[in-house]
Short mmCIF file of C-alpha atoms in Angstrom, two decimals:
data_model
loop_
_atom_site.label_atom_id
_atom_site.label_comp_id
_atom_site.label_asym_id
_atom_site.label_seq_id
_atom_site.Cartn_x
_atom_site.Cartn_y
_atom_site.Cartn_z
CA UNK A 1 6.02 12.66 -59.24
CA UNK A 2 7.61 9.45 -61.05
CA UNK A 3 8.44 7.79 -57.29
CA UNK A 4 5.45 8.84 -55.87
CA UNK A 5 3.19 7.79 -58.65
CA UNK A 6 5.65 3.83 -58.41
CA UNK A 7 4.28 3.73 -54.75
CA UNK A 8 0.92 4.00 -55.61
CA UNK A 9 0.64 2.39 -58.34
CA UNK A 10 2.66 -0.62 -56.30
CA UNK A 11 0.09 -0.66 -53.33
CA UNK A 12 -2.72 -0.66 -55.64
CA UNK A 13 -1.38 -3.56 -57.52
CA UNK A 14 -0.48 -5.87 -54.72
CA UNK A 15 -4.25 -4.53 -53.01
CA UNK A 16 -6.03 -8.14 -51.97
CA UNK A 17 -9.91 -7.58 -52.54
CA UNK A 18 -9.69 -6.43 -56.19
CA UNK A 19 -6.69 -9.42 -56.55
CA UNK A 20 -9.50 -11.65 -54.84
CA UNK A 21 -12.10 -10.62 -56.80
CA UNK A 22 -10.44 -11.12 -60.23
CA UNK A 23 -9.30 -14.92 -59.00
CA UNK A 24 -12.55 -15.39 -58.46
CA UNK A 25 -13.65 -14.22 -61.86
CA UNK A 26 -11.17 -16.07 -63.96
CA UNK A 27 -11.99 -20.02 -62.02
CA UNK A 28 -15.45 -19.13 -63.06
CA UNK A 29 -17.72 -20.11 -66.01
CA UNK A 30 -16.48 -18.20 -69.09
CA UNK A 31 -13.77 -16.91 -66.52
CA UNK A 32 -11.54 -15.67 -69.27
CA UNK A 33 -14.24 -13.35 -71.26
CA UNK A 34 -15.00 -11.95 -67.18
CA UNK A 35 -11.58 -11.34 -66.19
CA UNK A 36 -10.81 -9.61 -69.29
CA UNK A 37 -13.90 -7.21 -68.82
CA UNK A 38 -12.74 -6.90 -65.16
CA UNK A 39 -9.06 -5.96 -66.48
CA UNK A 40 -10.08 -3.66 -69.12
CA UNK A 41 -12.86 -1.41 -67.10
CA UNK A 42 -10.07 -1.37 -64.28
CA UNK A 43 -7.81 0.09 -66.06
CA UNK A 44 -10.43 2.27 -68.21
CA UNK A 45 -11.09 4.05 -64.34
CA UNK A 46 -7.40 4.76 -64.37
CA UNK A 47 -7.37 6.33 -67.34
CA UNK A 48 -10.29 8.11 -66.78
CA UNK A 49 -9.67 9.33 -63.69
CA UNK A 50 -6.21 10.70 -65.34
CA UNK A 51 -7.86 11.98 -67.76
CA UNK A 52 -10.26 14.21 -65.73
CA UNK A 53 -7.01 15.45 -64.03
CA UNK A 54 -5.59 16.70 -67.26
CA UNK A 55 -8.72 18.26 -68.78
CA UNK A 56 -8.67 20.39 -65.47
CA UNK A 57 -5.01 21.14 -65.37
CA UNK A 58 -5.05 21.85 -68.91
CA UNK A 59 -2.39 19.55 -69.09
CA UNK A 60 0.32 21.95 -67.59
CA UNK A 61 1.53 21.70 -64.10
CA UNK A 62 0.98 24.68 -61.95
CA UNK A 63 3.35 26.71 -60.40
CA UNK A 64 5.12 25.47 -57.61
CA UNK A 65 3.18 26.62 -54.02
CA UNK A 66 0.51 28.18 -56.13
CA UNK A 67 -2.74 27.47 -54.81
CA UNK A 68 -3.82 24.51 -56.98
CA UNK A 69 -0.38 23.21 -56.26
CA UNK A 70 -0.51 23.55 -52.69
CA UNK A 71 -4.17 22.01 -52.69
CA UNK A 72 -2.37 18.98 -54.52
CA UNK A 73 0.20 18.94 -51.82
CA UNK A 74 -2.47 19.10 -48.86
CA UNK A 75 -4.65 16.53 -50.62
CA UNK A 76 -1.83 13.92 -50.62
CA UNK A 77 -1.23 14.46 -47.24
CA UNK A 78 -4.80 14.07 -46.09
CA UNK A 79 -4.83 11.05 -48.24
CA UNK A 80 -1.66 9.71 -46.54
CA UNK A 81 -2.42 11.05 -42.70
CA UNK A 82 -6.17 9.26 -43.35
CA UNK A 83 -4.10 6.01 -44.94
CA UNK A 84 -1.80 5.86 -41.63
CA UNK A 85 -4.77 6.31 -39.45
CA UNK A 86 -6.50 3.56 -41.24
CA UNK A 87 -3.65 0.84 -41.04
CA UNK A 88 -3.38 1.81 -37.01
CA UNK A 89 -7.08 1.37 -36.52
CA UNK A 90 -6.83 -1.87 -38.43
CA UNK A 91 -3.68 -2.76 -36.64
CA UNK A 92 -5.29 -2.61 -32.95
CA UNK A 93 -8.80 -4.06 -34.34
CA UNK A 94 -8.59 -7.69 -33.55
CA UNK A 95 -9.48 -9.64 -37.37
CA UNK A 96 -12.61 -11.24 -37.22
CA UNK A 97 -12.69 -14.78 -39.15
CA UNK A 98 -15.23 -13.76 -42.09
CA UNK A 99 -16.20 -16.23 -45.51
CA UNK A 100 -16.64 -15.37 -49.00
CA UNK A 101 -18.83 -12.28 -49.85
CA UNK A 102 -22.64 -12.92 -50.33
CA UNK A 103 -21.98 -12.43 -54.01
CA UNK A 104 -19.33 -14.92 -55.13
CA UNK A 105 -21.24 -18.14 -54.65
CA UNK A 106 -23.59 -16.39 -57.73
CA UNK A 107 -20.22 -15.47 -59.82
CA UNK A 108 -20.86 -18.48 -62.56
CA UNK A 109 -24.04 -16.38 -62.95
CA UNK A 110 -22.27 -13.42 -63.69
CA UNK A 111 -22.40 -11.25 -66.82
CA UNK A 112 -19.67 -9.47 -68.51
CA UNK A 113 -21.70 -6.03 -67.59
CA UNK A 114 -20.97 -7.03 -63.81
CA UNK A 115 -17.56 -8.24 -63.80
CA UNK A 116 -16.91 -4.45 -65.49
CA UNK A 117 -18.76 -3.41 -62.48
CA UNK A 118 -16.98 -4.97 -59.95
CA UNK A 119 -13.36 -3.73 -61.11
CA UNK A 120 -15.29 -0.28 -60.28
CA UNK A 121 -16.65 -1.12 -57.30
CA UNK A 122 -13.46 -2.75 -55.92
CA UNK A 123 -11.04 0.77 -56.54
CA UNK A 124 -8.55 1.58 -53.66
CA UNK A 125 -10.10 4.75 -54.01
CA UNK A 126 -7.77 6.50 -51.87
CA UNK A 127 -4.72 5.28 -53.27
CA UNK A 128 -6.58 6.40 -56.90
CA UNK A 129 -7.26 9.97 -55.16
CA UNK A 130 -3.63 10.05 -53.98
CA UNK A 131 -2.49 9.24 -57.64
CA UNK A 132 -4.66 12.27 -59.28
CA UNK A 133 -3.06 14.22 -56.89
CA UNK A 134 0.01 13.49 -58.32
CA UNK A 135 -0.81 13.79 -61.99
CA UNK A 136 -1.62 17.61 -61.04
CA UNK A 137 2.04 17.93 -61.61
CA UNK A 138 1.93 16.16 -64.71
CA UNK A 139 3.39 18.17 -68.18
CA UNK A 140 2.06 16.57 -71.26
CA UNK A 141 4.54 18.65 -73.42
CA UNK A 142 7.29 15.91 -71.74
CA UNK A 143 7.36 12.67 -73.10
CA UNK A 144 9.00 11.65 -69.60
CA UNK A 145 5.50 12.50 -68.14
CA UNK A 146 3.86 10.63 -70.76
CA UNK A 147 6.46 7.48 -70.06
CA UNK A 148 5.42 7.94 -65.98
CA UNK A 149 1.81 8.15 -66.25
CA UNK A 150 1.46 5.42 -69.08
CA UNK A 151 3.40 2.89 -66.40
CA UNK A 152 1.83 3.97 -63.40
CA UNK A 153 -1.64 2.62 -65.43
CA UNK A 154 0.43 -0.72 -66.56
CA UNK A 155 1.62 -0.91 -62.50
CA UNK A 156 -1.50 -0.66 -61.35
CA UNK A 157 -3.04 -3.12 -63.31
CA UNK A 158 0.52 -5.65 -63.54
CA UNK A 159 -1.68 -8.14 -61.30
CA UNK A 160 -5.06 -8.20 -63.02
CA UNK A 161 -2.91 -8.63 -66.06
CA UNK A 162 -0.88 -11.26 -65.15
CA UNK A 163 -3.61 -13.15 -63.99
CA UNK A 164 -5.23 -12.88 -67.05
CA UNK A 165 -2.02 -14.06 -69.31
CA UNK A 166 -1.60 -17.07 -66.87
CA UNK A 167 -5.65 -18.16 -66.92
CA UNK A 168 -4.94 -17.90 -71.32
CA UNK A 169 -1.36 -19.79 -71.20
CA UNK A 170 -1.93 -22.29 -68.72
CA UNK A 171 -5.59 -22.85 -67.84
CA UNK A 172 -5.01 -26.24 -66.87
CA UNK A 173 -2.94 -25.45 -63.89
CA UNK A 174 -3.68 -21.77 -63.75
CA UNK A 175 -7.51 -22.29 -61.86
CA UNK A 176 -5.81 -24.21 -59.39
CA UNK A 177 -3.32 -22.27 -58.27
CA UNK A 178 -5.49 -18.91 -58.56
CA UNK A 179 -7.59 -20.81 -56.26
CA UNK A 180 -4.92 -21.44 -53.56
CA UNK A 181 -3.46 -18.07 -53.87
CA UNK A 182 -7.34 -16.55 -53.41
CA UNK A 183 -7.24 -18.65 -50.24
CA UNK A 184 -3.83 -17.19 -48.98
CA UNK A 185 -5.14 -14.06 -49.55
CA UNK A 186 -8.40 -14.27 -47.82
CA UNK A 187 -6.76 -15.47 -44.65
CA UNK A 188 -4.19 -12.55 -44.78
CA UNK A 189 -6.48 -10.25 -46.20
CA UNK A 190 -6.20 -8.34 -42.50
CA UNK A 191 -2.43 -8.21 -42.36
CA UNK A 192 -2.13 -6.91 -45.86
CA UNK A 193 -4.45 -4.17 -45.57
CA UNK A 194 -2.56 -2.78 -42.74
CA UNK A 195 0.76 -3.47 -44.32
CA UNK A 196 -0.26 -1.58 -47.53
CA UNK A 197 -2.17 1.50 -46.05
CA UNK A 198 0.48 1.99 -42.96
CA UNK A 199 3.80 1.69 -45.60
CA UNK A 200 1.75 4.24 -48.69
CA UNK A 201 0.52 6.25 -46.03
CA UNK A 202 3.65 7.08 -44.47
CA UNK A 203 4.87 7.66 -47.68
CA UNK A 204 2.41 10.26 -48.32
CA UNK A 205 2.67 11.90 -45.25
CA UNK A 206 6.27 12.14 -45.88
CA UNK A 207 5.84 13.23 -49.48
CA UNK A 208 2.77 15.87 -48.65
CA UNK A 209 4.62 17.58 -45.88
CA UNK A 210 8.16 18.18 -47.61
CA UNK A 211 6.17 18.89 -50.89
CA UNK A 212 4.95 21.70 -48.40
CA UNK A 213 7.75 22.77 -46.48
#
């Protein structure tokens, strides 16, 4: 669970739209107050989602190759399967030059209501999925469980974060550079996507099918 939950929680981190979206929230108007209402309802969905996990597992793992286990299993290799199907389709899809969305040239205009939203909104949902699949196996009588699932919610968020720490330490040179790095990562925004969804996915797919076998 503890390497598998590392991988996710590294592929959501280093995901580009949320990381684009947050840049774009912290060069803004009151950019600080936004991207710490973006940080703290991102990782709020984490927890949640966690959370919901637990309250159905009761908080102990099922048996191994029980049916709720192997449901787990099969999930994260549907996740992973879909994930490697996504990145090839991506992969052989020529990238099409594309702008800003529609709704970043009104982000000074945003409230603290929607940057919350928008961390939301802006979930790798499958890689989230794939990571409550996971916590199935989680035992909250261990306190190495505890220790996993706490820093699989700091890994996933280690970007938003240290965006936010940098905007707060250095905001002199901090909007600048966030703004470069948002470029980079619009123009490779393509390449990533594959390169994240192909390298979890396989991962996945690996994981699911010997967690079945």
């Amino acid at each position: 669970m503890v390497v598998d939950l590392i991988v996710i929680g590294t592929a959501i981190t280093f995901g580009p739209l949320h990381n684009s979206a947050c840049m774009l929230l912290l060069t803004s108007r009151r950019g600080v107050h936004k991207g710490l209402a973006f940080l703290l309802s991102w990782l709020a969905n984490l927890v949640v989602v966690i959370a919901c996990v637990l309250l159905l597992t009761g908080g102990t793992p099922p048996e191994r190759h029980s049916t709720p286990s192997t449901a787990a299993d099969a999930a994260k290799l549907a996740i992973g399967v879909g994930l490697v199907l996504f990145g090839a389709y991506r992969l052989r899809k020529p990238a099409r030059p594309h702008g800003p969305p529609r709704w970043s040239t009104r982000i000074d205009q945003a409230s603290l209501g929607t940057s919350a939203a928008l961390a939301w909104l802006l979930q790798p949902w499958a890689m989230v999925a794939a990571g409550a699949a996971m916590v199935v196996n989680a035992d909250l009588s261990s306190l190495a469980d505890w220790l996993a699932l706490t820093g699989y919610c700091l890994l996933a968020t280690l970007s938003i974060l240290a965006m936010q720490l940098y905007i707060v330490w250095a905001p002199a040179t901090a909007g600048t550079r966030l703004s470069a790095l948002r470029t980079w990562l619009e123009e490779h925004q393509a390449q990533l996507v594959v390169i994240l969804s192909l390298l979890a996915g396989l991962w996945l797919t690996a994981s699911g099918i010997y967690a079945l076998v």
